[in-house]
Coordinates of C-alpha atoms and ligand atoms in Angstrom, one line a residue:
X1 CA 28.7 96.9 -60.3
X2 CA 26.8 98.5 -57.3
X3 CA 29.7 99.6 -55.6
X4 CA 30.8 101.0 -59.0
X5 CA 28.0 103.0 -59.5
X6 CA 28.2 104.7 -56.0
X7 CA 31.2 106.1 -56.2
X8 CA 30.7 108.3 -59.2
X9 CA 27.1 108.3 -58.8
X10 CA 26.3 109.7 -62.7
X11 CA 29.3 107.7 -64.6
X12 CA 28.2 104.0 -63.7
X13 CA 25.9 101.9 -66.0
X14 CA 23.0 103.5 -67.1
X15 CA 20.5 102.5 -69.9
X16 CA 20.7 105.4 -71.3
X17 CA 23.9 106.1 -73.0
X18 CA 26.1 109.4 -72.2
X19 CA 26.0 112.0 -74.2
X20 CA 29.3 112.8 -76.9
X21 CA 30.1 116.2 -74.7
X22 CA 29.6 114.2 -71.2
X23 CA 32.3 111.9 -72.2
X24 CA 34.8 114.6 -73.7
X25 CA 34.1 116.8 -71.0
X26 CA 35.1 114.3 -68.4
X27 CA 38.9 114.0 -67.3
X28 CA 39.4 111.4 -69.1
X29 CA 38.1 112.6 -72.2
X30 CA 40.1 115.9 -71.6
X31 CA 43.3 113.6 -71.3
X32 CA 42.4 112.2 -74.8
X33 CA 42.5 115.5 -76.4
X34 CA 45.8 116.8 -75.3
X35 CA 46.8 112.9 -76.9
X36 CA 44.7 113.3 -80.2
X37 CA 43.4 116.3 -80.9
X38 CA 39.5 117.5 -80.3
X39 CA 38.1 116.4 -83.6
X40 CA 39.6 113.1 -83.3
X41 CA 39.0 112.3 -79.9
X42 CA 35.3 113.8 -80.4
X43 CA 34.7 111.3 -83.7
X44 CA 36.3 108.2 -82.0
X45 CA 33.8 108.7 -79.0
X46 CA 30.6 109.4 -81.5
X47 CA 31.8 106.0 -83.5
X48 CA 32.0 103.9 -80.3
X49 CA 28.9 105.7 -79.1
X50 CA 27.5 104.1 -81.7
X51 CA 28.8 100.7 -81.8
X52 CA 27.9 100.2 -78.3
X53 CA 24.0 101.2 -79.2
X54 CA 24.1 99.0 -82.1
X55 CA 25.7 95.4 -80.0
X56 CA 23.2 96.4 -77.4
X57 CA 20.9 93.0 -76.9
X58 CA 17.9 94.7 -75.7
X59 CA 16.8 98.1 -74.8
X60 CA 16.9 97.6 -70.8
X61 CA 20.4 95.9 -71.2
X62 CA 23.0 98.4 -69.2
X63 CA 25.7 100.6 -70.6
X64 CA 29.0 100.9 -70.1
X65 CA 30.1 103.7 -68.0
X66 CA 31.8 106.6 -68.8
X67 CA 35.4 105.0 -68.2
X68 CA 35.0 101.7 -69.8
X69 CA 33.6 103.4 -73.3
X70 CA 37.0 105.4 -72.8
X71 CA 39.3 102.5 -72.7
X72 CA 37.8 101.5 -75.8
X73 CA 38.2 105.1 -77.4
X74 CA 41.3 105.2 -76.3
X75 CA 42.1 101.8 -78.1
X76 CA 41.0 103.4 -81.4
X77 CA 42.3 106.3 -81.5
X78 CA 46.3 104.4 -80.8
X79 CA 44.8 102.1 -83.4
X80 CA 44.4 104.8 -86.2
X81 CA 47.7 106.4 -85.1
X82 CA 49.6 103.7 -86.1
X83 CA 51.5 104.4 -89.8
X84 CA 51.2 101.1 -91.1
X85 CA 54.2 101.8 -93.5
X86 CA 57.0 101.0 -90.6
X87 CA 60.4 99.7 -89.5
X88 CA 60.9 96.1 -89.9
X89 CA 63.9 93.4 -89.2
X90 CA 64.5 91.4 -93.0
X91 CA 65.9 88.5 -91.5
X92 CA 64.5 86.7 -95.5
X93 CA 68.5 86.6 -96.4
X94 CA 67.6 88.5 -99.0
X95 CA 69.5 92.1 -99.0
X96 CA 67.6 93.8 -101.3
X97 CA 64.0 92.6 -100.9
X98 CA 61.3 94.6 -103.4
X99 CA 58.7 94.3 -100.6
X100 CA 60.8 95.2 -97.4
X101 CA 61.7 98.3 -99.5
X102 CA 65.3 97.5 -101.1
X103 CA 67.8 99.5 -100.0
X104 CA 68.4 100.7 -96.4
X105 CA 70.1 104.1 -96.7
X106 CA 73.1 105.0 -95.5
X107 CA 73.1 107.5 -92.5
X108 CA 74.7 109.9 -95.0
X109 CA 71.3 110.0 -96.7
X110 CA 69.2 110.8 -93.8
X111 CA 71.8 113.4 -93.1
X112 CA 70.8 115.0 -96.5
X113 CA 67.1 114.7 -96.4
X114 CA 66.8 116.0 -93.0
X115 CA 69.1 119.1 -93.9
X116 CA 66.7 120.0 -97.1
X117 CA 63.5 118.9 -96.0
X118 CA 63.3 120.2 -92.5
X119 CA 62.9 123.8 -94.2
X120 CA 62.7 125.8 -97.9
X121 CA 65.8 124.6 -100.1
X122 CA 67.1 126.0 -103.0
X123 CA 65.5 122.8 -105.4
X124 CA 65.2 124.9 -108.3
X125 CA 66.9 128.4 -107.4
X126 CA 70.4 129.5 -108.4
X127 CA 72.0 131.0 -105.1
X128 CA 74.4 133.4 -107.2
X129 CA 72.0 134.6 -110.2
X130 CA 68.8 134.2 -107.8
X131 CA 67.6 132.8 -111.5
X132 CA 65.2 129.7 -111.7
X133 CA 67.3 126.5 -111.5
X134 CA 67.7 122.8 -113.0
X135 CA 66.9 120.4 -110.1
X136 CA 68.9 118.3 -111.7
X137 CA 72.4 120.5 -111.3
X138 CA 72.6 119.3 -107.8
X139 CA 73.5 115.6 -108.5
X140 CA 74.5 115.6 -112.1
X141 CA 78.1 116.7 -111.6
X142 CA 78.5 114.0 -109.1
X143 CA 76.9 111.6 -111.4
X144 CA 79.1 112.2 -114.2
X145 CA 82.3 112.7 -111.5
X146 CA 81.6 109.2 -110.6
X147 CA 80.5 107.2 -113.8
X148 CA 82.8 109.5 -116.1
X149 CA 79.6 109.7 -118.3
X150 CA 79.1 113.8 -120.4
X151 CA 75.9 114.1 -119.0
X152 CA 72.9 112.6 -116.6
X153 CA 69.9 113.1 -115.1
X154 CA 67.6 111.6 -112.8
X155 CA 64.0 110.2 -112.6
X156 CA 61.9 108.4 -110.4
X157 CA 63.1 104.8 -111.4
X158 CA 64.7 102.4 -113.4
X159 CA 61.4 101.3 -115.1
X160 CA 60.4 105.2 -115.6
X161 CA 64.2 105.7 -117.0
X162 CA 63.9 103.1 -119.6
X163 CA 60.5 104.2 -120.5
X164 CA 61.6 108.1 -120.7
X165 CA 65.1 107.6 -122.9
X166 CA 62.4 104.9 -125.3
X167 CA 60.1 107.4 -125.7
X168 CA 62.3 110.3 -126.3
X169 CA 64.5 108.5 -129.0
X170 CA 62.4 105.6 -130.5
X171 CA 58.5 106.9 -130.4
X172 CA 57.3 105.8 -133.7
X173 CA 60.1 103.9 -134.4
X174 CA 61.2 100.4 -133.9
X175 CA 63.7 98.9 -131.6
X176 CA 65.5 95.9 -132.4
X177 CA 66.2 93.8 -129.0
X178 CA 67.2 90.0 -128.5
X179 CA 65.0 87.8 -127.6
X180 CA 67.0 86.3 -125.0
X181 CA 66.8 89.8 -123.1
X182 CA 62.9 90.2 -123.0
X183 CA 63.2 90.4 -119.2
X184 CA 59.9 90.4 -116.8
X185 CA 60.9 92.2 -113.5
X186 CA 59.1 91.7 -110.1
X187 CA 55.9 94.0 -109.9
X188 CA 55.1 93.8 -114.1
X189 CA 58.1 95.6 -115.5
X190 CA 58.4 93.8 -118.7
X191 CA 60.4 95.0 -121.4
X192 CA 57.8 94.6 -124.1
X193 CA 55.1 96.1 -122.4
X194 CA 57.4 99.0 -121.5
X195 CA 58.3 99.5 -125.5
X196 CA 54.8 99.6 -126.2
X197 CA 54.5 101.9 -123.8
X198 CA 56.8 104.2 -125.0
X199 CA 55.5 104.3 -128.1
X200 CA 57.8 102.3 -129.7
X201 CA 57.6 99.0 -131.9
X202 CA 60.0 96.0 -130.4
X203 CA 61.5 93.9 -133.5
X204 CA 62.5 90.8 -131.8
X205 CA 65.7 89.2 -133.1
X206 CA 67.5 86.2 -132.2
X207 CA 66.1 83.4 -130.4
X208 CA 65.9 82.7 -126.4
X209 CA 69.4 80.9 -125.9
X210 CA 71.2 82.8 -129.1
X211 CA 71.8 85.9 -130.5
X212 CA 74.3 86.6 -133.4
X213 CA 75.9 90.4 -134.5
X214 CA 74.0 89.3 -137.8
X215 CA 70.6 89.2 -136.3
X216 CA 71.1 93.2 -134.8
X217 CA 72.4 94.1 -138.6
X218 CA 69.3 92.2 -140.3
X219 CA 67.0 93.9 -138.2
X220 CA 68.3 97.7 -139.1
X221 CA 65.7 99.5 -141.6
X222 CA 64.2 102.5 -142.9
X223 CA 62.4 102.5 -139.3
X224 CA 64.9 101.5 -136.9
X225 CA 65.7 104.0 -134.3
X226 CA 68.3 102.7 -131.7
X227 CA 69.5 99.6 -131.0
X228 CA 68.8 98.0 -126.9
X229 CA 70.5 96.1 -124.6
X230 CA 69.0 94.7 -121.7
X231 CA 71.2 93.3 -118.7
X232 CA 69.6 90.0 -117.7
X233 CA 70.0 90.5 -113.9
X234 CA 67.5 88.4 -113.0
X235 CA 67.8 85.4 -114.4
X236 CA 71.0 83.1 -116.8
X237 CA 70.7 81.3 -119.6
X238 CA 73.2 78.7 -119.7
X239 CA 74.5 76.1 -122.3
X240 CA 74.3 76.4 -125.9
X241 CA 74.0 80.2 -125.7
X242 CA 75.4 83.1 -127.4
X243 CA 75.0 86.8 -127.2
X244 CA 76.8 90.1 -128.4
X245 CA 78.8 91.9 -126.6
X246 CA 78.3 95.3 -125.6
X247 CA 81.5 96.8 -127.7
X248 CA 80.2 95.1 -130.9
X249 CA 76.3 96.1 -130.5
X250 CA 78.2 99.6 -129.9
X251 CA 79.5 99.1 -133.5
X252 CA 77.0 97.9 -135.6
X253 CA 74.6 100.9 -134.1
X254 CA 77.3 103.4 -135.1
X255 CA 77.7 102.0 -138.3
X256 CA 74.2 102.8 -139.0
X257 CA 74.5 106.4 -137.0
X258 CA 71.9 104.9 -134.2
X259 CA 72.1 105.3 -130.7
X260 CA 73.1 102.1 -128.3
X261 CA 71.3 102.3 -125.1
X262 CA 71.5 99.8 -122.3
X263 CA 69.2 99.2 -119.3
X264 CA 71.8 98.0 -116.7
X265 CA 68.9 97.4 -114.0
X266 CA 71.2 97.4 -111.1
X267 CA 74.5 98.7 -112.5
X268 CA 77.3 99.4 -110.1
X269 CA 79.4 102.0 -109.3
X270 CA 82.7 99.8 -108.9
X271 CA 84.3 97.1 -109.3
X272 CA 82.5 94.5 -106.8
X273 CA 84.6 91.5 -107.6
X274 CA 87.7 93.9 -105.5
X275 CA 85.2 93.4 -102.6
X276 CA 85.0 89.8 -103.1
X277 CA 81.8 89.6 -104.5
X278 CA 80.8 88.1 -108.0
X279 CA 80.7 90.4 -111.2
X280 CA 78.2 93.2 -111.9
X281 CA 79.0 95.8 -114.8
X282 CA 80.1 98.6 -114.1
X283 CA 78.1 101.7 -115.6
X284 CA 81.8 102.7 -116.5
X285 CA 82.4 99.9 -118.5
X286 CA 79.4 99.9 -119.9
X287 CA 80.0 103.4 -121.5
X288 CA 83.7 102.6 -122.6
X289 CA 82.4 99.7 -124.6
X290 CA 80.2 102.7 -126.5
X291 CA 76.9 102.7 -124.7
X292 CA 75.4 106.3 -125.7
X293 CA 73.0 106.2 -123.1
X294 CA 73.0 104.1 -119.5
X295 CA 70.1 103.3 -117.2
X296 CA 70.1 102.1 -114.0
X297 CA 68.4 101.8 -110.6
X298 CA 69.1 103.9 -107.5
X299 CA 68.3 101.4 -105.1
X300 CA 69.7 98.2 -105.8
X301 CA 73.1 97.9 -105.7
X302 CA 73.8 101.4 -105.3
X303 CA 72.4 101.1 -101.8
X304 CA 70.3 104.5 -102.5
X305 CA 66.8 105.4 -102.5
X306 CA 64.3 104.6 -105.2
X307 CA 65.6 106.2 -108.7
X308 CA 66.4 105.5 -112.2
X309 CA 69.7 107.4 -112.9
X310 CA 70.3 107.9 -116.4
X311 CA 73.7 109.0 -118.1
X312 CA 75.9 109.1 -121.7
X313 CA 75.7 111.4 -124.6
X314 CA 74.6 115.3 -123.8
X315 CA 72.8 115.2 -127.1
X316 CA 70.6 112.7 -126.3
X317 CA 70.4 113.2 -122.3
X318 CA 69.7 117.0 -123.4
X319 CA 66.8 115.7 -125.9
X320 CA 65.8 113.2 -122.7
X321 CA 65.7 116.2 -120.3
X322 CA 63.3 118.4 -123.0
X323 CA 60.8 115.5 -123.4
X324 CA 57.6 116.7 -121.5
X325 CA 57.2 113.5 -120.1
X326 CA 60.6 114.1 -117.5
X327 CA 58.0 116.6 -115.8
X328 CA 55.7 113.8 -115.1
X329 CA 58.9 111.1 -114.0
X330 CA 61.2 113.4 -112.0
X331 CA 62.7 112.9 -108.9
X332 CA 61.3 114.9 -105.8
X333 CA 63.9 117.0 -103.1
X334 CA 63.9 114.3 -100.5
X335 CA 65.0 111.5 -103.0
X336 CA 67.5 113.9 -104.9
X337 CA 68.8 114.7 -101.5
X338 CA 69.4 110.8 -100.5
X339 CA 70.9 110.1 -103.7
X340 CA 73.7 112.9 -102.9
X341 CA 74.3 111.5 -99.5
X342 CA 74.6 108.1 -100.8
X343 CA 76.5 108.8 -104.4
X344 CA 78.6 110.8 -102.0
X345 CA 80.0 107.5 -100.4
X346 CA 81.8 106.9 -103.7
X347 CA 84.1 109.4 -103.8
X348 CA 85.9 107.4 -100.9
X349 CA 85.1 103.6 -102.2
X350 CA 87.0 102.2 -99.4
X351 CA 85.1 103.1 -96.7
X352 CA 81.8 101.9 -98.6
X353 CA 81.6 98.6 -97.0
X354 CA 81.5 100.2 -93.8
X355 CA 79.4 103.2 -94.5
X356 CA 77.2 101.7 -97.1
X357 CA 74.0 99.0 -95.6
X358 CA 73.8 97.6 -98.7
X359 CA 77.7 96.7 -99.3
X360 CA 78.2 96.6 -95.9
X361 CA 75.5 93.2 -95.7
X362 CA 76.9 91.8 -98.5
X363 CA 80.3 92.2 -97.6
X364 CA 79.5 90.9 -94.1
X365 CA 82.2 87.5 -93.4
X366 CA 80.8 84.0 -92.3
X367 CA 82.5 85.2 -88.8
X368 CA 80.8 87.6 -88.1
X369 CA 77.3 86.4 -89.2
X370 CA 78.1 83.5 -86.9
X371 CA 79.2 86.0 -84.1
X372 CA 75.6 87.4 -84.1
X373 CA 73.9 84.0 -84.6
X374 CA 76.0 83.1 -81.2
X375 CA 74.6 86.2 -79.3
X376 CA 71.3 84.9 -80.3
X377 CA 71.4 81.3 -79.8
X378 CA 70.8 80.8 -75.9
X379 CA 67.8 83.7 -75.6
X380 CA 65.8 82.7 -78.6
X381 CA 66.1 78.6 -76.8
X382 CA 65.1 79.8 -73.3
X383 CA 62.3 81.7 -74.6
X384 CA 61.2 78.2 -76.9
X385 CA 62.4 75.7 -74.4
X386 CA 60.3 72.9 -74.2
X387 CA 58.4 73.9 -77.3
X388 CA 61.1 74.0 -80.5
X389 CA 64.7 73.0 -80.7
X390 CA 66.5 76.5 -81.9
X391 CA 70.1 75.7 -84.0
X392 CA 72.6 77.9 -86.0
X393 CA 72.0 77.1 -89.4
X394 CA 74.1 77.6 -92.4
X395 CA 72.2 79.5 -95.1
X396 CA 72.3 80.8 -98.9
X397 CA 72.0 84.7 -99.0
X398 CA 71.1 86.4 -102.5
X399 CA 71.3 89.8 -103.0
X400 CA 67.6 90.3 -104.8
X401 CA 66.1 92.8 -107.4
X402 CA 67.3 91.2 -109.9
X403 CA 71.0 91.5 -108.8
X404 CA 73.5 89.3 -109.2
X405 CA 71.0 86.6 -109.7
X406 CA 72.8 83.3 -109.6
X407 CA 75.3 84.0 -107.2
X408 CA 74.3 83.1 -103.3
X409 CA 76.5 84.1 -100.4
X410 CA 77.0 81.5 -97.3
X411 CA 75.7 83.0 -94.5
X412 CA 74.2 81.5 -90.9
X413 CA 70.4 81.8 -89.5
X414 CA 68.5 81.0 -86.5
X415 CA 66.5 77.9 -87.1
X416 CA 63.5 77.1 -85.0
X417 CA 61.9 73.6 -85.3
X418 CA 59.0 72.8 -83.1
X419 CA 59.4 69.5 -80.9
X420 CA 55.8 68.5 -81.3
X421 CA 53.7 71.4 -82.8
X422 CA 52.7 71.2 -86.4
X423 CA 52.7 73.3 -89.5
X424 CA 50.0 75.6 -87.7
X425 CA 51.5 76.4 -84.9
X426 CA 54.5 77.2 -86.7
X427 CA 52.9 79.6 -89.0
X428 CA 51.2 80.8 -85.4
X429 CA 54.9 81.5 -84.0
X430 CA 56.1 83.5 -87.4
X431 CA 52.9 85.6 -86.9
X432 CA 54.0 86.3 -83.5
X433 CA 56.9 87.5 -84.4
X434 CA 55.8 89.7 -87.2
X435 CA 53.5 91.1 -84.2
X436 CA 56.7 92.5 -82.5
X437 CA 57.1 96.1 -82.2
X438 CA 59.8 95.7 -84.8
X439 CA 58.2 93.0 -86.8
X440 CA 60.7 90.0 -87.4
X441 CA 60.4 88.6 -90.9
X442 CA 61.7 85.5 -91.4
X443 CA 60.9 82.6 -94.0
X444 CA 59.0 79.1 -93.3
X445 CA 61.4 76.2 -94.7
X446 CA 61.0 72.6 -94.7
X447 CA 59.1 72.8 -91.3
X448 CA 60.6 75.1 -89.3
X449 CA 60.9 78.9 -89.1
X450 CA 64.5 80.8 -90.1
X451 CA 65.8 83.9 -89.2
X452 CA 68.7 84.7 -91.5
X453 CA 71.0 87.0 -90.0
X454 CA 73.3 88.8 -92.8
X455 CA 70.9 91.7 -92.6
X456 CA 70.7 91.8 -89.0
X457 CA 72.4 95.1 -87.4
X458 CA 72.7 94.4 -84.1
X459 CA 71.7 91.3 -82.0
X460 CA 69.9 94.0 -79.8
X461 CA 67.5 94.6 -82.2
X462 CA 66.2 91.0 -81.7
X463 CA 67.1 90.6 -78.3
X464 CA 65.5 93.4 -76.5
X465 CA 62.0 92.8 -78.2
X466 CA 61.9 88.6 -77.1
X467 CA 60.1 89.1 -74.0
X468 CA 57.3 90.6 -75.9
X469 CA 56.9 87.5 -77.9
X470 CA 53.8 86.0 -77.3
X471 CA 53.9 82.6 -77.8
X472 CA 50.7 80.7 -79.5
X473 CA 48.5 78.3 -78.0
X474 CA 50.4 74.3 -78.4
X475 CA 47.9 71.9 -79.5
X476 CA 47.6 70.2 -76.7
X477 CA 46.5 73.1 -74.3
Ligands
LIG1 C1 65.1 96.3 -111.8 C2 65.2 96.5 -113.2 C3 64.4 97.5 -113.8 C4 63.4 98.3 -113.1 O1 64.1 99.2 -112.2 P1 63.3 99.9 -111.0 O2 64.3 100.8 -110.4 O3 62.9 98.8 -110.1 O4 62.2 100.6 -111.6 C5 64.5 97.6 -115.2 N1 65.3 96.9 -115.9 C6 66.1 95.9 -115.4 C7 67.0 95.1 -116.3 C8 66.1 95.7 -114.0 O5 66.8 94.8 -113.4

């Protein structure tokens, strides 16, 4: 400490604690501020400041000098820098996971945000006229191109969607739905609560496992404004069961001059049972069989960003659009602009299961899963030798959101079982690697800790982050 305080002979420890200026004014302080910013570099410094006066043990007790009290500055001010919204690697064999953000875009997207966001853009300006524009004219053409609908337009999400086209054509009124398509959605979408909601009263008909074309045609009054279908994404019911089909809700609702409308929740844009995958409707379908009005979500299994899209009948879509409430749900530049780049990808479907993350994972062969598990394999040991026997696992994928619930597709993981360690320690590794720059979330099961790999880019993206794995503490050190 003496030797310290000789070289700089007024930065050593004093017992008297600088003041703010002395450390901003000193080099290192100055090097802060070209980092930070004055006002954040002079706050961080009046916050330590503080600290330091407030841990001290006794009024004699030394300070810090002026160096050491900038380490710890500097260590805040990187803290509070940090966006803790951030990249991460879903390794959860789960493609689209609600809380690692669903859908990753396609670079077409990014291409389209950058190119309106990164100045003014014509979001609600005709070009030709120079008249006040419809923010909607820039994807509804491509909507209706693609899902052969008359009309569409676009809000924030599926759960605002369903709530918008309720309250536009059933506040008031009642809405007969089966009670086998009551759906609860991760994160407290529930269809009930959403008809209330919306203003409108639900008339339950049915029962859990079976719904009859009779039970819609009983429920039809005076009152009755539409009739509902919900897709059950996210769950089956199976055995004695029995439900309506779409084409026959389509005609008792005619018959009685109401509207059909069906919440798809994911919908798709094709036919995924070409790509090998199991069966999703189609929003095309879904119209053909005499839907008036379609709902579904922007970033499930379209691979978008987060929006509800809604399409059918221009009547109604034009009443949809007038409803004050749009103003309140619709979709901002950036997110109309990622939804072009990523309806675009349509146009050319074969080319989606390259282009398009979403398809792209699911469409991913057992191969070449297993090719990226091998990459992996002898790194992830070496770094755990001694500690955890690491194996290729096969593994169960589901696609998630609510989409194509039942179906799992085989895919491979990393599995990491400790040799001696316990449940803590484990727990202790999967922190670590959720500590990585690009955090690493994996799942716990049945003792060890897997990394499932069908969402996994490149092996790179694991690979060149290992040596910054810091391994936790075994039991027995
Ligand atoms: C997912 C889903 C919703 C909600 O869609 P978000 O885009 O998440 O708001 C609504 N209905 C059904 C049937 C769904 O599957």
């Amino acid at each position: 400490m003496n030797n310290r305080q000789s070289n700089t002979a007024d930065s050593g420890p004093t017992k008297r604690p600088p003041s703010v200026d002395k450390v901003l004014n000193s080099t290192g302080g100055q090097r802060l501020i070209t980092r930070f910013g004055r006002t954040a570099v002079t706050k961080a410094i009046r916050h330590q400041l503080d600290l330091l006066r407030e841990h001290r043990h006794t009024d004699s007790a030394a300070f810090p000098d002026i160096e050491e009290i900038l380490v710890l500055v500097n260590e805040t001010l990187e803290q509070d820098n940090q966006f803790s919204l951030k990249r991460v690697l879903n390794l959860t064999g789960t493609v689209l996971h609600t809380n690692l953000g669903r859908a990753v875009l396609p670079s077409s997207a990014l291409q389209a945000v950058n190119d309106v966001a990164s100045g003014a853009c014509n979001l609600e300006y005709e070009i030709d006229d120079a008249r006040r524009g419809d923010r909607d004219s820039h994807i509804e053409s491509l909507i209706i191109d693609l899902t052969g609908a008359e009309a569409a337009t676009v809000v924030n999400n599926n759960a605002a969607a369903v709530l918008l086209v309720l309250n536009t054509l059933a506040s008031g009124k009642e809405v007969p739905v089966s009670r086998g398509e009551l759906v609860e959605i991760g994160g407290s979408f529930r269809i009930p609560d959403i008809m209330s909601r919306s203003g409108c009263h639900l008339v339950e008909i049915g029962t859990t496992n079976r719904t009859h074309s009779q039970d819609y045609r009983a429920a039809i009054g005076q009152n009755t404004a539409l009739l509902m279908k919900v897709h059950t994404s996210n769950y089956k019911i199976s055995g004695f069961t029995n439900t309506v089909s779409d084409a026959e809700v389509a005609t008792i609702a005619h018959e009685f001059n109401l509207p059909f409308i069906t919440d798809l929740g994911s919908g798709s844009l094709i036919d995924l049972h070409a790509l090998g995958l199991p069966d999703e409707p189609t929003v095309s379908t879904t119209l053909n069989s005499g839907a008036d009005i379609v709902s579904f979500s922007g970033d499930k299994l379209l691979g978008g960003p987060q929006a509800g899209i809604i399409v059918g009948k221009s009547e109604y879509i034009e009443r949809i659009k007038s409803n004050p409430m749009k103003r309140a749900l619709r979709l901002d530049k950036l997110a109309i602009a990622a939804l072009y780049g990523t309806l675009k990808l349509y146009k050319d479907p074969n080319r989606l299961t390259r282009d398009l993350p979403v398809l792209h994972f699911l469409t991913r062969t057992s191969e070449e899963i297993m090719g990226l598990a091998r990459e992996l394999i002898a790194p992830v040991s070496q770094k755990l030798s001694g500690i955890a026997e690491v194996s290729i696992v096969d593994t169960k994928n589901q696609t998630g959101s609510g989409s194509l619930p039942l179906e799992l597709l085989p895919g491979h993981g990393i599995c990491i079982r400790p040799l001696a360690q316990g449940d803590n320690w484990l727990r202790q590794l999967a922190a670590a690697f959720r500590q990585l720059p690009v955090p690493m979330i994996g799942r716990l099961h049945d003792g060890s800790l897997l990394f499932d790999l069908r969402t996994l880019e490149h092996s790179n993206d694991v690979l060149s982050q290992l040596d910054f794995l810091e391994l936790p503490q075994r039991d027995e050190d």
